[in-house]
RNA sequence: GUCCCGGUAGCUCAGCAGGAUAGAGCAUCGGAUUCCUAAUCCGAAGGUCGUGGGUUCGAAUCCCGCCCGGGACACCA
């Protein structure tokens, strides 16, 4: 709808047009303050310009009215236009809000180390990435969801070591000296028990078996992570293993050497990342010849760019923000366009429990498991909670609140609206299809308003995707549900003279809720 | 010290490519059910938009300084 209005405006105004929704809907469906900015160059008062423009657009069919008020131009869409759009949408649910964006996007997210189950912090990135992909696909983008597995490096050894020590202590009942760094938490003990079953408890006798434990455990952990994700409805298209990429390091290093991107100092190899705005140069190969973690990421991004996508989106934890500059620098050195890489930082999630905030750390073992929260509040509520806040701001919530199953949980509120519509149709003994072709003519102002809001979904999801701000979708659904509930309370549908018209109106609302929720990975409930 | 995020109603947060009287949810108080699910709705109360300057016809929104809170600043991943 918005696009249509903009198209018409562009026919007569040769300037970027700001089109907004008036705060007070009685002004109209859309409005533009364009007259203010034109005032200067035309040397006329905004009021006069607005008046003139309003007259030009009055003839357009899609408008019922165009008015100039205090310099603003307000547009009211015609009933006929809204009705035609609604009918089309009802008959083409799959296409409602869909678009034909032609871009191939690689979306990398979660990528949690396979050293433990997913915690609530991972869940945020996971849910955002998944919803982004669903919405993007609906808009026509081709999106590949990728998980980068950090299965090389010290943390994998630590995982094996932790299990080894846990096995010694809990199973062999030996006195165990724990190092400063190791993985804590119940799951390590569980793994030790499982390992004892699988390998026999001799595995805990000799340190030499640690690598064996590591390799075994990391596979176990990936299985666990995949299962955790699946429970929230998230699946990946591709998994890339850091370990498997490692062999390509000599080749990548050679390219960097040729590009003059690295130099040798103190027996190490440094990346000249300062050349592209990093604070300091970074070590990519240590004195003993082992590549650093950054080297792994350089290979990974080299491989990514070689695969030739139009755009790359990484969702990282906010603690990686300092990392962006060096990775982008490496990409430039490798001859690729680093601007194609976009990083979404998912900020910290603070959980409150009993009013006490507490930090989450996988290392320390006092983290909240994503799977636990899912069990408490359900995958839908979990998804909705994360999607209703911007990714890059700190999020704080109380676990106890999430456990509540009442109207303070917006996902119930929205579902209830959807369920109510279904219930009315049931009571009326009608199907959605029965009212598709009912003409919405001479409907009351508040009905037209609900119709308009119901039809806003397409522009909302497009805006949300382009800005990478998915909370716009959840906000919209909350508003839509609220408008619906209000209307529902004020009007009796069944038996009224306008029964069919209102049923059609409600089915458009339900459609929007259903499609909107689906794009967030939540299935709308028909009955509650 | 440098960098990132934030500071808007009692709480959690929208709004921020400048624009019409600053919004929502929760909490508080008051009300609505002979009728399609009250898991709902209506109303009231509640704000120097951290602070000081600047730009502008117009600033919560843009620019600069300062204050406060959180986080990041590895040859760990």
XYZ file of C-alpha atoms (C1' of nucleotides) in Angstrom:
605
model
C 0.000 0.000 0.000
C 2.737 2.334 1.011
C 4.590 1.642 -2.205
C 1.524 2.371 -4.238
C 1.047 5.722 -2.549
C 4.707 6.576 -2.994
C 4.512 5.719 -6.675
C 1.656 8.106 -7.172
C 3.370 10.865 -5.242
C 6.560 10.394 -7.207
C 4.698 11.171 -10.400
C 4.367 14.775 -9.331
C 7.114 15.349 -6.824
C 10.657 15.036 -7.977
C 12.230 14.678 -4.553
C 12.662 12.034 -1.917
C 9.364 11.823 -0.126
C 8.912 11.111 3.519
C 5.717 9.188 3.961
C 4.603 8.593 7.478
C 1.634 7.365 9.359
C -0.083 10.124 11.267
C -0.245 9.557 14.968
C -3.890 10.356 14.876
C -5.507 8.063 12.346
C -8.384 10.491 11.812
C -5.976 12.605 9.795
C -5.657 9.861 7.224
C -3.783 6.674 6.485
C -0.616 8.284 5.308
C 0.799 11.758 5.506
C 3.762 13.690 4.236
C 5.395 16.858 5.494
C 6.930 17.384 2.063
C 5.524 20.890 1.757
C 7.842 22.084 4.527
C 10.955 21.073 2.702
C 9.661 22.385 -0.596
C 8.804 25.705 0.950
C 12.319 27.042 0.842
C 13.140 26.355 -2.779
C 9.733 27.356 -4.054
C 9.666 30.391 -1.800
C 6.067 29.790 -0.941
C 4.419 29.052 2.317
C 4.077 25.368 3.200
C 0.328 25.767 3.556
C -0.068 26.949 0.000
C 2.157 24.223 -1.397
C 0.307 21.590 0.560
C -2.987 22.904 -0.737
C -1.803 22.801 -4.324
C -0.396 19.321 -4.034
C -3.473 18.018 -2.294
C -5.583 19.199 -5.208
C -3.376 17.400 -7.690
C -3.690 14.094 -5.870
C -7.368 14.310 -5.141
C -8.191 12.813 -8.514
C -6.303 9.590 -7.857
C -8.529 6.584 -7.588
C -6.889 4.933 -4.628
C -7.584 7.938 -2.436
C -10.887 8.651 -0.925
C -9.638 11.985 0.241
C -6.515 14.113 0.195
C -6.336 17.001 2.575
C -3.886 19.726 3.380
C -3.745 20.542 7.053
C -1.287 22.976 8.548
C 1.252 22.178 5.873
C 0.853 18.444 6.036
C -0.775 16.510 3.250
C -2.966 13.709 4.519
C -4.071 10.807 2.378
C -7.030 8.635 3.046
C -7.205 5.407 1.094
C -10.455 4.472 -0.555
C -12.630 1.684 0.705
C -12.587 0.085 -2.691
C -8.810 -0.035 -2.838
C -8.536 -1.549 0.625
C -11.210 -4.103 -0.126
C -9.623 -5.237 -3.355
C -6.308 -5.658 -1.641
C -7.923 -7.590 1.202
C -9.685 -9.952 -1.161
C -6.497 -10.635 -3.034
C -4.611 -11.255 0.206
C -7.214 -13.678 1.504
C -7.088 -15.663 -1.695
C -3.297 -15.614 -1.822
C -2.142 -16.182 1.721
C 1.241 -17.486 0.608
C 1.895 -14.349 -1.410
C 0.657 -11.873 1.181
C 3.618 -9.716 2.066
C 5.875 -11.643 -0.277
C 8.228 -9.867 -2.611
C 10.831 -10.596 -5.243
C 14.074 -9.330 -3.800
C 16.842 -10.720 -5.840
C 19.751 -11.213 -3.516
C 21.684 -14.195 -2.347
C 22.498 -13.950 1.340
C 24.691 -16.082 3.549
C 23.495 -15.821 7.109
C 25.782 -17.130 9.790
C 24.525 -17.381 13.329
C 24.697 -19.264 16.602
C 28.096 -20.835 15.835
C 28.422 -21.666 19.507
C 31.465 -23.686 20.508
C 30.657 -27.378 20.686
C 31.768 -27.496 24.280
C 28.445 -27.422 26.009
C 24.715 -27.034 25.617
C 23.286 -23.755 24.351
C 22.571 -21.158 26.959
C 20.103 -18.350 26.966
C 22.576 -15.925 25.397
C 22.981 -18.165 22.371
C 19.242 -18.423 22.114
C 18.937 -14.749 21.351
C 21.156 -14.882 18.285
C 19.581 -18.153 17.254
C 16.057 -16.856 17.306
C 16.928 -13.590 15.603
C 18.851 -15.338 12.857
C 16.104 -17.814 12.225
C 13.350 -15.212 12.069
C 15.485 -13.013 9.845
C 15.869 -15.897 7.475
C 12.163 -16.681 7.446
C 11.221 -13.089 6.737
C 13.998 -12.651 4.201
C 12.893 -15.703 2.291
C 9.341 -14.436 2.249
C 10.625 -11.210 0.726
C 12.272 -13.200 -2.007
C 15.855 -13.298 -0.799
C 17.752 -16.522 -1.141
C 19.169 -17.247 2.280
C 21.577 -19.903 3.420
C 21.696 -20.495 7.155
C 25.158 -21.472 8.229
C 26.713 -22.648 11.460
C 30.461 -22.266 11.874
C 31.769 -24.914 14.212
C 34.766 -23.892 16.293
C 35.967 -27.431 16.597
C 39.664 -26.699 16.601
C 41.772 -25.166 19.271
C 42.278 -25.245 22.930
C 38.679 -25.273 24.049
C 38.152 -28.698 22.539
C 41.102 -30.063 24.461
C 39.690 -28.443 27.590
C 36.411 -30.181 26.993
C 38.159 -33.553 26.862
C 40.230 -32.691 29.894
C 37.167 -31.668 31.871
C 35.460 -34.946 31.131
C 38.620 -36.835 31.914
C 38.940 -35.175 35.303
C 35.266 -35.570 36.079
C 35.593 -39.257 35.252
C 38.536 -39.623 37.575
C 36.757 -37.894 40.404
C 33.236 -39.238 40.063
C 33.792 -42.631 38.568
C 37.254 -43.759 39.578
C 36.831 -41.911 42.880
C 40.345 -40.584 42.699
C 41.453 -37.415 44.309
C 41.499 -34.894 41.545
C 43.319 -31.631 41.167
C 41.394 -29.272 38.982
C 43.210 -26.675 36.899
C 42.050 -23.100 36.796
C 40.346 -23.446 33.463
C 37.930 -26.217 32.755
C 34.271 -26.660 31.900
C 31.948 -26.914 34.817
C 28.422 -28.017 35.004
C 26.358 -31.102 35.277
C 26.667 -31.973 31.635
C 30.373 -32.682 32.045
C 29.645 -35.295 34.660
C 26.922 -36.763 32.509
C 29.355 -36.940 29.637
C 31.898 -38.656 31.851
C 29.357 -41.289 32.750
C 28.430 -41.749 29.124
C 32.067 -41.981 28.186
C 32.569 -44.660 30.811
C 29.780 -46.659 29.242
C 31.024 -46.118 25.743
C 34.776 -46.526 26.184
C 34.941 -48.278 29.547
C 36.234 -46.479 32.600
C 39.849 -47.231 31.615
C 39.554 -44.120 29.492
C 40.085 -42.071 32.650
C 43.313 -43.797 33.571
C 45.703 -42.051 31.279
C 45.940 -38.467 30.077
C 46.868 -39.805 26.682
C 43.210 -40.623 26.128
C 42.121 -37.019 26.451
C 42.217 -36.262 22.706
C 40.064 -39.311 22.116
C 37.563 -37.999 24.660
C 37.691 -34.574 23.062
C 36.833 -35.799 19.611
C 34.058 -37.975 20.887
C 32.597 -35.302 23.140
C 32.558 -32.566 20.565
C 30.433 -34.718 18.281
C 28.117 -35.386 21.183
C 27.881 -31.682 21.881
C 27.025 -30.851 18.287
C 24.246 -33.406 18.406
C 23.012 -31.827 21.584
C 23.158 -28.328 20.158
C 21.274 -29.391 17.055
C 18.623 -31.015 19.203
C 18.343 -27.883 21.355
C 17.890 -25.777 18.246
C 15.388 -28.091 16.713
C 13.223 -27.831 19.754
C 12.885 -24.116 19.031
C 12.272 -24.811 15.370
C 15.704 -23.871 14.086
C 17.593 -25.855 11.507
C 20.680 -24.996 9.538
C 21.449 -25.505 5.877
C 25.193 -25.821 6.223
C 27.748 -26.581 8.898
C 31.314 -25.503 8.353
C 34.052 -27.032 10.445
C 36.966 -24.882 11.514
C 39.094 -27.946 11.754
C 38.481 -28.936 8.162
C 39.282 -25.438 6.972
C 42.621 -25.402 8.742
C 44.449 -27.219 5.973
C 43.811 -24.274 3.687
C 45.790 -21.922 5.881
C 49.061 -22.120 3.931
C 47.246 -21.132 0.791
C 45.403 -18.248 2.431
C 48.587 -17.085 4.109
C 50.290 -17.066 0.746
C 47.601 -14.805 -0.668
C 47.990 -12.494 2.294
C 51.762 -12.453 1.819
C 51.366 -11.556 -1.828
C 48.961 -8.809 -0.969
C 51.482 -7.376 1.462
C 48.997 -7.852 4.238
C 51.338 -9.504 6.711
C 54.804 -9.071 8.115
C 57.096 -11.037 10.389
C 58.173 -9.747 13.745
C 59.381 -11.448 16.922
C 59.046 -14.776 15.180
C 55.336 -14.253 14.621
C 53.250 -13.349 11.636
C 51.183 -10.189 11.969
C 48.247 -8.930 9.972
C 48.466 -5.245 9.102
C 44.938 -4.666 10.194
C 45.705 -1.097 11.287
C 45.845 -0.255 7.609
C 42.082 -0.606 7.569
C 41.240 1.047 10.810
C 41.971 -1.565 13.440
C 43.553 -0.347 16.649
C 46.575 -2.548 16.305
C 48.031 -5.219 14.107
C 47.057 -8.754 14.990
C 49.035 -11.919 15.319
C 47.895 -14.617 12.932
C 50.705 -17.139 13.478
C 52.355 -17.657 16.848
C 56.035 -18.186 17.438
C 55.575 -21.930 17.547
C 53.921 -21.848 14.148
C 50.361 -22.465 15.263
C 47.827 -20.178 13.611
C 45.659 -18.102 15.953
C 41.915 -18.066 16.196
C 41.845 -15.093 13.882
C 43.582 -17.135 11.222
C 40.723 -19.584 11.337
C 38.223 -16.827 10.842
C 40.222 -15.431 7.967
C 40.139 -18.776 6.199
C 36.460 -19.080 6.900
C 35.632 -15.676 5.477
C 37.887 -16.261 2.519
C 35.962 -19.428 1.764
C 32.682 -17.631 2.315
C 33.486 -14.875 -0.129
C 34.785 -17.339 -2.654
C 31.370 -18.925 -2.666
C 30.105 -15.674 -4.134
C 27.100 -14.387 -2.234
C 25.688 -10.904 -2.678
C 25.648 -10.244 1.016
C 26.932 -11.813 4.196
C 25.300 -11.393 7.547
C 26.952 -12.627 10.722
C 25.199 -12.603 14.023
C 27.801 -12.385 16.737
C 27.757 -11.975 20.456
C 28.440 -8.397 21.459
C 31.706 -9.427 23.041
C 33.045 -9.831 19.506
C 32.611 -6.236 18.530
C 36.307 -5.519 18.649
C 36.724 -8.338 16.223
C 34.891 -6.742 13.339
C 37.687 -4.420 12.253
C 40.294 -7.140 11.951
C 38.107 -9.575 10.059
C 37.018 -6.867 7.647
C 40.626 -5.825 7.185
C 41.562 -9.379 6.286
C 38.715 -9.556 3.795
C 39.951 -6.403 2.086
C 43.466 -7.765 1.910
C 42.113 -10.894 0.303
C 40.635 -8.727 -2.403
C 36.986 -8.872 -1.491
C 34.459 -6.194 -0.728
C 34.205 -6.085 3.037
C 31.123 -3.895 2.822
C 29.207 -6.963 1.797
C 29.754 -8.309 5.273
C 27.326 -7.056 7.815
C 27.623 -7.895 11.480
C 24.655 -7.942 13.780
C 25.751 -7.884 17.374
C 23.432 -9.575 19.786
C 23.872 -7.906 23.121
C 23.948 -9.544 26.496
C 20.906 -11.079 27.984
C 20.544 -10.541 31.698
C 18.339 -12.904 33.510
C 16.709 -11.973 36.718
C 15.623 -14.514 39.175
C 14.206 -13.517 42.485
C 15.265 -9.983 41.628
C 18.917 -10.995 41.554
C 20.695 -10.401 38.281
C 23.179 -12.987 37.403
C 25.753 -13.377 34.742
C 25.979 -16.299 32.454
C 29.185 -17.992 31.656
C 29.610 -21.280 30.020
C 33.042 -21.633 31.526
C 31.819 -21.070 35.041
C 28.935 -23.424 34.599
C 26.305 -21.232 36.194
C 24.539 -20.560 32.935
C 20.877 -20.957 32.179
C 20.240 -23.612 29.631
C 18.184 -22.629 26.656
C 16.464 -25.980 26.830
C 15.407 -25.347 30.421
C 13.775 -22.076 29.495
C 12.072 -23.702 26.555
C 10.690 -26.283 28.887
C 9.417 -23.612 31.251
C 7.808 -21.169 28.895
C 7.676 -22.939 25.553
C 9.481 -22.237 22.328
C 6.925 -19.702 21.140
C 7.233 -17.461 24.164
C 10.988 -17.739 24.068
C 11.074 -16.710 20.432
C 8.706 -13.855 20.962
C 10.619 -12.480 23.928
C 13.874 -12.312 22.017
C 12.281 -10.970 18.891
C 10.507 -8.190 20.677
C 13.711 -6.362 21.517
C 16.363 -4.909 19.286
C 19.359 -7.182 18.948
C 21.944 -4.617 19.885
C 20.529 -3.482 23.168
C 20.881 -5.153 26.484
C 17.924 -7.217 27.364
C 16.782 -7.882 30.836
C 13.977 -10.077 31.894
C 12.780 -12.050 34.796
C 12.492 -15.765 34.273
C 9.505 -15.866 36.548
C 7.645 -13.434 34.307
C 8.267 -15.609 31.299
C 6.720 -18.510 33.053
C 3.410 -16.757 33.412
C 0.761 -17.869 31.035
C -1.493 -14.858 30.942
C -1.874 -11.553 29.162
C 1.437 -10.243 30.414
C 2.878 -12.644 27.886
C 2.109 -10.980 24.551
C 2.278 -14.175 22.581
C -0.867 -15.332 24.383
C -2.551 -12.035 23.751
C -1.897 -12.226 20.028
C -2.841 -15.859 19.758
C -6.041 -15.144 21.584
C -7.059 -12.682 18.891
C -6.451 -15.302 16.258
C -8.332 -17.927 18.215
C -11.272 -15.601 18.682
C -11.648 -15.114 14.951
C -11.652 -18.838 14.377
C -14.134 -19.276 17.140
C -16.516 -16.750 15.642
C -16.421 -18.438 12.271
C -17.154 -21.706 13.976
C -20.109 -20.272 15.846
C -21.394 -18.634 12.697
C -21.105 -21.924 10.895
C -19.065 -20.404 8.119
C -15.697 -20.910 6.491
C -13.187 -18.262 5.641
C -13.735 -18.902 1.947
C -17.409 -18.071 2.279
C -16.707 -14.397 2.832
C -13.763 -13.795 0.513
C -15.895 -12.080 -2.089
C -18.125 -10.128 0.213
C -17.839 -6.492 -0.738
C -16.617 -4.241 2.032
C -18.676 -1.231 1.180
C -19.913 1.509 3.454
C -18.242 0.059 6.478
C -17.836 2.166 9.575
C -14.748 4.189 10.264
C -13.437 1.886 12.983
C -13.889 -1.154 10.764
C -12.000 0.523 7.976
C -9.283 1.370 10.421
C -8.908 -2.241 11.521
C -8.865 -3.295 7.888
C -6.108 -0.841 7.118
C -3.993 -1.943 10.063
C -4.491 -5.569 9.134
C -3.135 -4.871 5.697
C 0.026 -3.204 6.967
C 1.897 -6.462 7.510
C 3.770 -6.381 4.169
C 5.314 -2.990 4.748
C 6.083 -3.844 8.344
C 8.041 -6.968 7.530
C 9.916 -5.270 4.738
C 10.907 -2.413 7.005
C 11.825 -4.842 9.778
C 14.046 -6.876 7.506
C 15.791 -3.969 5.833
C 16.564 -2.387 9.177
C 17.264 -5.746 10.800
C 14.883 -4.732 13.548
C 12.528 -7.582 14.057
C 10.849 -6.017 17.047
C 8.891 -4.001 14.511
C 7.028 -7.175 13.633
C 6.234 -8.140 17.198
C 5.190 -4.568 17.981
C 2.920 -4.571 14.979
C 1.288 -7.833 15.975
C 0.665 -6.525 19.458
C -0.995 -3.406 18.090
C -3.038 -5.411 15.626
C -4.239 -7.780 18.331
C -5.085 -4.873 20.574
C -7.102 -3.135 17.844
C -8.885 -6.361 17.181
C -9.768 -7.038 20.809
C -11.117 -3.563 21.176
C -13.245 -3.868 18.077
C -14.425 -7.280 19.148
C -15.623 -5.902 22.437
C -17.559 -3.114 20.806
C -19.261 -5.050 18.076
C -21.352 -8.104 18.044
C -20.797 -9.914 14.793
C -23.050 -12.897 14.681
C -26.583 -11.953 13.872
C -25.724 -8.383 12.993
C -26.692 -6.918 9.643
C -23.064 -6.651 8.749
C -22.166 -10.168 9.762
C -20.494 -11.172 6.529
C -18.630 -7.938 6.153
C -17.280 -8.161 9.658
C -16.369 -11.793 9.203
C -14.354 -10.845 6.173
C -12.713 -8.044 8.088
C -11.821 -10.422 10.905
C -10.447 -12.970 8.521
C -8.059 -10.353 7.167
C -6.914 -9.612 10.706
C -6.450 -13.310 11.384
C -4.544 -13.667 8.141
C -2.104 -10.979 9.126
C -1.585 -12.441 12.572
C -1.114 -15.904 11.176
C 1.363 -14.882 8.506
C 3.159 -12.516 10.852
C 3.593 -15.148 13.531
C 4.614 -17.736 10.999
C 7.394 -15.469 9.796
C 8.630 -15.310 13.360
C 8.559 -19.075 13.537
C 5.429 -19.254 15.645
C 2.329 -21.150 14.634
C -0.876 -19.245 15.324
C -3.327 -21.099 17.512
C -6.827 -21.743 16.241
C -8.177 -22.546 19.626
C -7.093 -21.736 23.111
C 42.849 5.312 28.337
C 40.298 3.564 23.526
C 35.920 1.443 21.385
C 30.648 -0.420 21.502
C 25.553 -0.289 23.644
C 22.296 2.290 26.639
C 20.144 6.619 29.902
C 12.215 8.499 27.661
C 6.100 7.175 33.022
C 7.213 3.408 39.458
C 9.298 -1.123 36.207
C 10.538 -3.181 31.071
C 10.942 -0.739 26.712
C 8.864 1.695 21.612
C 9.485 6.260 19.081
C 15.197 8.655 16.897
C 16.811 8.994 7.557
C 13.896 16.232 12.516
C 7.798 17.517 11.834
C 1.001 17.924 13.917
C -1.021 17.278 21.600
C 5.774 12.395 23.761
C 3.615 6.153 23.199
C 2.881 0.735 24.698
C 2.989 -3.286 28.114
C 3.381 -4.354 33.257
C 2.317 -2.425 38.123
C -1.526 1.050 40.818
C -6.640 2.884 41.233
C -11.840 2.854 39.275
C -15.356 0.526 35.907
C -17.614 -3.177 32.022
C -19.894 -9.922 31.498
C -28.779 -11.512 30.335
C -24.813 -11.333 24.219
C -19.586 -14.434 19.284
C -13.763 -17.362 24.663
C -13.463 -11.486 30.730
C -6.925 -15.422 28.520
C -10.837 -9.493 26.829
C -12.255 -4.319 26.976
C -12.957 0.989 28.868
C -11.246 4.949 32.044
C -7.852 7.484 35.628
C -3.165 8.612 37.344
C 1.855 8.863 36.041
C 7.262 12.139 31.974
C 12.419 18.810 33.261
C 12.758 12.549 26.874
C 20.482 12.014 31.802
C 22.770 17.077 31.461
C 24.865 21.771 29.136
C 25.531 24.049 24.541
C 24.867 24.223 18.997
C 22.265 23.628 14.056
C 16.887 24.587 12.441
C 10.770 27.651 10.941
C 10.732 23.157 14.161
C 15.068 18.619 18.246
C 13.393 12.812 22.342
C 15.321 12.506 17.175
C 21.126 15.646 14.071
C 26.313 17.770 15.965
C 29.812 18.809 20.225
C 31.059 18.611 25.560
C 29.987 16.423 30.281
C 27.687 12.875 33.879
C 25.751 7.871 34.995
C 25.056 2.409 33.915
C 26.531 -2.129 31.128
C 30.077 -4.468 27.965
C 34.582 -5.121 25.043
C 39.631 -4.027 24.538
C 44.698 -11.640 24.024
C 49.608 -14.713 20.666
C 41.568 -17.664 24.644
C 38.197 -19.311 21.578
